[in-house]
Short mmCIF file of C-alpha atoms in Angstrom, two decimals:
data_model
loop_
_atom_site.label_atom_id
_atom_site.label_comp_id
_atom_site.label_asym_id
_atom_site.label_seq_id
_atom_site.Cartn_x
_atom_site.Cartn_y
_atom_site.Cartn_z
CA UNK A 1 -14.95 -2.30 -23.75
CA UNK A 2 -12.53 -1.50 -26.35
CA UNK A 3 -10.13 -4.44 -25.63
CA UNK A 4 -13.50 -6.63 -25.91
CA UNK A 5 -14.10 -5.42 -29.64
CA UNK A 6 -10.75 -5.21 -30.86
CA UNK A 7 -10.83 -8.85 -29.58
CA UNK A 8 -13.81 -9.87 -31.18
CA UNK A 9 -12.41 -8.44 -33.97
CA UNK A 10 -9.31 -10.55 -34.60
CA UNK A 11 -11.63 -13.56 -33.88
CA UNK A 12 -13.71 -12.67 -36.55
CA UNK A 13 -10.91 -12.06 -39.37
CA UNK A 14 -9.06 -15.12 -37.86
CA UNK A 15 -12.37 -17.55 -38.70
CA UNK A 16 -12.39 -15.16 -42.18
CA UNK A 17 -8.73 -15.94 -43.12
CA UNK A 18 -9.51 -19.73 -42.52
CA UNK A 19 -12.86 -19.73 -44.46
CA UNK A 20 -10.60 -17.98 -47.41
CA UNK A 21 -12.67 -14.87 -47.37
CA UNK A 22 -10.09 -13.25 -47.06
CA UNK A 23 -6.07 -13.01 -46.45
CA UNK A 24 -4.99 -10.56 -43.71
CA UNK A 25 -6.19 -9.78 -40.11
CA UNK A 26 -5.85 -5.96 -40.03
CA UNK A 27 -7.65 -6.30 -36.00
CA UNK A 28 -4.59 -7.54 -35.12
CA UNK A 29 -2.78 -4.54 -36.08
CA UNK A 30 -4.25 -2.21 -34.11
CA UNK A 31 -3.19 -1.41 -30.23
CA UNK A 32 -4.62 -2.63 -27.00
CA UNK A 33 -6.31 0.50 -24.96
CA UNK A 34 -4.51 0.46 -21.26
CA UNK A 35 -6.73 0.52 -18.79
CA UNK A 36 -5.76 2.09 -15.57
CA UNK A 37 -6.98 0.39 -12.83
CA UNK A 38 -8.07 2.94 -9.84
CA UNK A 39 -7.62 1.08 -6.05
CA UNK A 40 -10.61 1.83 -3.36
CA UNK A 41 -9.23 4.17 -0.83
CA UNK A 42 -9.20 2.95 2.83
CA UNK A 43 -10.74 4.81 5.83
CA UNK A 44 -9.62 5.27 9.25
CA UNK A 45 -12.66 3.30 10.38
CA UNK A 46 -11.98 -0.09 7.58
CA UNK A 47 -8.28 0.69 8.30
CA UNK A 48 -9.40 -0.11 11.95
CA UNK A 49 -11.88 -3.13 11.09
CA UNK A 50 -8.66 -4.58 8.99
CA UNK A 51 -6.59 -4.52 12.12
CA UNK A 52 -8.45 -5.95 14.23
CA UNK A 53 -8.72 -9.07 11.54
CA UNK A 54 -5.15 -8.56 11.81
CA UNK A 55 -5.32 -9.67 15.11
CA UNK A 56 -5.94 -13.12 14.74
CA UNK A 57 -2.88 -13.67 12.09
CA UNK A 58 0.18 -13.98 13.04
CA UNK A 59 1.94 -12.08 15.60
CA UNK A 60 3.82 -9.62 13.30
CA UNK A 61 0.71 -8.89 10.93
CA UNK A 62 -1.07 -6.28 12.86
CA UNK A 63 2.19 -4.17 14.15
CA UNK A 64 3.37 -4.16 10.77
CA UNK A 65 0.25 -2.59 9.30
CA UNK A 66 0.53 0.16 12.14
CA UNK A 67 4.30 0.57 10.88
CA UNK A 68 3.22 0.82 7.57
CA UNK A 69 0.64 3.89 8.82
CA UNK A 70 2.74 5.56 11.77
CA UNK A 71 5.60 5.74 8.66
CA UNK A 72 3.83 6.21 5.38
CA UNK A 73 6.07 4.04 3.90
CA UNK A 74 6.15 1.48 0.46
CA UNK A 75 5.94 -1.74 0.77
CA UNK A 76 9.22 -2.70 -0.30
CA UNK A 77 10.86 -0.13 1.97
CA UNK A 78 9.28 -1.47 5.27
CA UNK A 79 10.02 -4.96 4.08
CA UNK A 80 13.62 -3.87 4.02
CA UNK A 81 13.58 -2.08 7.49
CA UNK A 82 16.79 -3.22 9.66
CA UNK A 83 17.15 -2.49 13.36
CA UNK A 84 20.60 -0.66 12.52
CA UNK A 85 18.56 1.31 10.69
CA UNK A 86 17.08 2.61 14.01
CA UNK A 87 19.47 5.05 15.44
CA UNK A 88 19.31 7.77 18.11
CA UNK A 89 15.95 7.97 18.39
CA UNK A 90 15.10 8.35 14.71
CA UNK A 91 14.59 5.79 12.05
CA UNK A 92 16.61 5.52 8.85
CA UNK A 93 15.14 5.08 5.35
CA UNK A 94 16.50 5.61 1.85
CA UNK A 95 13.25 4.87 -0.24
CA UNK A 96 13.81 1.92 -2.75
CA UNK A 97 11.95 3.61 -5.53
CA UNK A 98 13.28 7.47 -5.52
CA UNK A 99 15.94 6.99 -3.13
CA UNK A 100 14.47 9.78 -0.86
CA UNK A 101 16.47 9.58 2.54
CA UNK A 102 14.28 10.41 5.38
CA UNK A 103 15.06 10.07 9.24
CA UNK A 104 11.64 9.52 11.28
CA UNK A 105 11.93 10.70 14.57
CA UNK A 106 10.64 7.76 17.25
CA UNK A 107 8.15 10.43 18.81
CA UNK A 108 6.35 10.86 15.28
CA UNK A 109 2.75 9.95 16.30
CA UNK A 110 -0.89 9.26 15.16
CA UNK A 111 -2.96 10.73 17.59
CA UNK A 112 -6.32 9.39 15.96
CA UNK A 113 -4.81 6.12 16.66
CA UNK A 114 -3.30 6.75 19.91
CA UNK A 115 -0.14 5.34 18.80
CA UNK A 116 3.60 6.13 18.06
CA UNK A 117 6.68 5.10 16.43
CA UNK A 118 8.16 4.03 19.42
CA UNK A 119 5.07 1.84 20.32
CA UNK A 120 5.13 -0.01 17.17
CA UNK A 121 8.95 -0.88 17.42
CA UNK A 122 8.16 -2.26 21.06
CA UNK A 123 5.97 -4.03 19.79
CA UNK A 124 8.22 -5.85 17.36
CA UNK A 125 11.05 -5.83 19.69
CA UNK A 126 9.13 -8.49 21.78
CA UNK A 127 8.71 -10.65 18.65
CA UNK A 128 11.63 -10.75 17.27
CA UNK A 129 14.69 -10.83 19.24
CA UNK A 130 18.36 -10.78 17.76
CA UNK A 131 16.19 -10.56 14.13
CA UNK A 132 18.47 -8.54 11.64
CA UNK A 133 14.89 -6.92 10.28
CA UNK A 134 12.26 -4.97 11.90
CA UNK A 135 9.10 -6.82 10.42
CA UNK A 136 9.82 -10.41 11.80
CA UNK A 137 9.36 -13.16 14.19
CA UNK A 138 10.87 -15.69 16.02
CA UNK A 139 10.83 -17.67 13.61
CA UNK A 140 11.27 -15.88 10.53
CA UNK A 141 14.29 -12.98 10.38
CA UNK A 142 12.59 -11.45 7.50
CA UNK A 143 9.86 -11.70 5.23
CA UNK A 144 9.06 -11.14 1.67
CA UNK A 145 7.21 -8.01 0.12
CA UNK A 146 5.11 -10.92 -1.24
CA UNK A 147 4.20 -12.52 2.33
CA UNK A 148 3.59 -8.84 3.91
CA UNK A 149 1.00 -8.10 0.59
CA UNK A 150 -0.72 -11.51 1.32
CA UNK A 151 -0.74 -11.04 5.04
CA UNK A 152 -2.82 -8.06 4.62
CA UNK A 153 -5.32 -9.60 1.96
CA UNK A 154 -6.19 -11.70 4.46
CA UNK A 155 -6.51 -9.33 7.42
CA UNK A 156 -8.95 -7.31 4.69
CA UNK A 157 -10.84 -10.44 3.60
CA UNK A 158 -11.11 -11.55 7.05
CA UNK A 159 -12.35 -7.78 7.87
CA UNK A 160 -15.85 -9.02 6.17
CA UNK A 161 -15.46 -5.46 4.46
CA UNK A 162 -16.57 -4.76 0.78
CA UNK A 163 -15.68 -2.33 -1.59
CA UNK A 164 -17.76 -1.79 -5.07
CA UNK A 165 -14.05 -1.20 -7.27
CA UNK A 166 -10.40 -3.05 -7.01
CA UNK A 167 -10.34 -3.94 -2.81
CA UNK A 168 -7.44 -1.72 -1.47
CA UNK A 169 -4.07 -3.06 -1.57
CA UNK A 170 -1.30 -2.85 1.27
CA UNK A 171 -0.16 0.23 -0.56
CA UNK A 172 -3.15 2.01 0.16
CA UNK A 173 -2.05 2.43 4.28
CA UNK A 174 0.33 4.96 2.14
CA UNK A 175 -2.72 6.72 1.04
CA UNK A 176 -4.37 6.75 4.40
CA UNK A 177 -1.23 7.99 5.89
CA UNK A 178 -1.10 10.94 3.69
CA UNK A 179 -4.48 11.89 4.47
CA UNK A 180 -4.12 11.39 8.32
CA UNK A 181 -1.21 13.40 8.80
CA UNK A 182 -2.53 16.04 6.50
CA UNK A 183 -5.23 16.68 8.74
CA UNK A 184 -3.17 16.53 11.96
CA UNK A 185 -0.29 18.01 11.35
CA UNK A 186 -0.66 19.71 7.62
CA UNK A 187 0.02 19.36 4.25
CA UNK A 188 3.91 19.95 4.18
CA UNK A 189 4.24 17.59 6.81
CA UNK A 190 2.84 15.12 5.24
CA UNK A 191 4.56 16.03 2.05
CA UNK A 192 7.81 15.31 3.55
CA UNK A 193 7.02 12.18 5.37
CA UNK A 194 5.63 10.58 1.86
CA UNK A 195 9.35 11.73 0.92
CA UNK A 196 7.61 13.86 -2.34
CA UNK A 197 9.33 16.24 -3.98
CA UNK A 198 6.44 17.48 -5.38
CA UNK A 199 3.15 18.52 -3.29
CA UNK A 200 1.07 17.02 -6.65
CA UNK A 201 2.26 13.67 -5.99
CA UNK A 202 0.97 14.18 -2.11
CA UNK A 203 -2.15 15.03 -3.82
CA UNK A 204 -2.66 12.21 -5.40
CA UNK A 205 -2.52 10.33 -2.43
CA UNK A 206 -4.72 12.80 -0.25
CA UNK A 207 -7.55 12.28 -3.07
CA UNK A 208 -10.11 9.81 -1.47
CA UNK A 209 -11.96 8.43 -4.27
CA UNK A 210 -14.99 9.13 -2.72
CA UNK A 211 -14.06 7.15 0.37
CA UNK A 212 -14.92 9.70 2.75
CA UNK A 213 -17.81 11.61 3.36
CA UNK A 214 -17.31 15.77 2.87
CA UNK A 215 -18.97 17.38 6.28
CA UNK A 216 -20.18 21.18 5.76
#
């Protein structure tokens, strides 16, 4: 609303200066209010719906959201995922953004979801064979943080699902993640898969944004 006035503002001066009322445009000097826009969370049940849209994508779509969950990972640091980086059972990650090094243990498991580390990489191993990265096809050795974002747009407007805010954004599976392993396995554990430092920053991901209904 603010943006919207001090925009209406400047207009106003601006026709002003030219009708020689008067000389300056003092709207102009004033600042632009950020706004902060606040992402709809994603449930375990439109996580779900979303995968199953998934489905009918391509091959890698749908395993790569479930690596994105079973992980907790960015975007850019599943993007970047390299089958060397898979080593003795555990998977190797040095987040892009803090440079947190984590080593996720194959076993590490979502039991809502039925569903493990190891499963997912099976998954992928059948698709892409002799691929230098984990997310990838036969066709394609890699792909862009880009084509993984607008993979799952798709899925999510495929899903049919609406939201009344800013529609959830790949980097919301974080979010879910956070909240999913919180309440299977606790909050430190979910802390350090997240890679956080700080159990605030966990927080912020564990809020739901009214997503979720509270049961008493």
């Amino acid at each position: 609303m603010a943006n919207k006035l001090r925009k209406t503002a400047i207009d106003l001066f601006r026709e002003a200066i030219a009708e020689g009322i008067v000389t300056q445009n003092p709207a102009e000097a004033t600042r632009i209010q950020r706004v902060t826009i606040r992402r709809e969370r994603i449930t375990l049940d439109e996580y779900d719906v979303i995968r199953d849209a998934a489905e009918e994508l391509p091959s890698w779509v749908a395993p790569c959201l479930d690596l994105a969950l079973i992980t907790g990972q960015r975007l850019g640091d599943i993007q970047a995922l390299r089958w060397g980086d898979f080593k003795e059972g555990r998977l190797y990650i040095k987040q892009e953004k803090t440079g947190v090094m984590l080593a996720i243990s194959e076993k590490t498991r979502l039991e809502c979801l039925d569903i493990s580390l190891s499963d997912v990489l099976r998954q992928f191993k059948t698709l892409n064979h002799g691929a230098s990265h984990i997310v990838a096809d036969e066709k394609h050795s890699m792909f862009a943080k880009k084509t993984i974002s607008e993979a799952f747009m798709k899925a999510r407007r495929a899903s049919g699902l609406t939201w009344n805010g800013t529609a959830p954004s790949f980097h919301e599976i974080r979010s879910l993640a956070a909240r999913l392993y919180t309440e299977e396995k606790g909050k430190d554990y979910a802390q350090k898969l997240l890679g956080h430092k700080s159990s605030d920053m966990t927080d912020k991901y564990r809020d739901v944004r009214g997503a979720e209904w509270t049961e008493i």
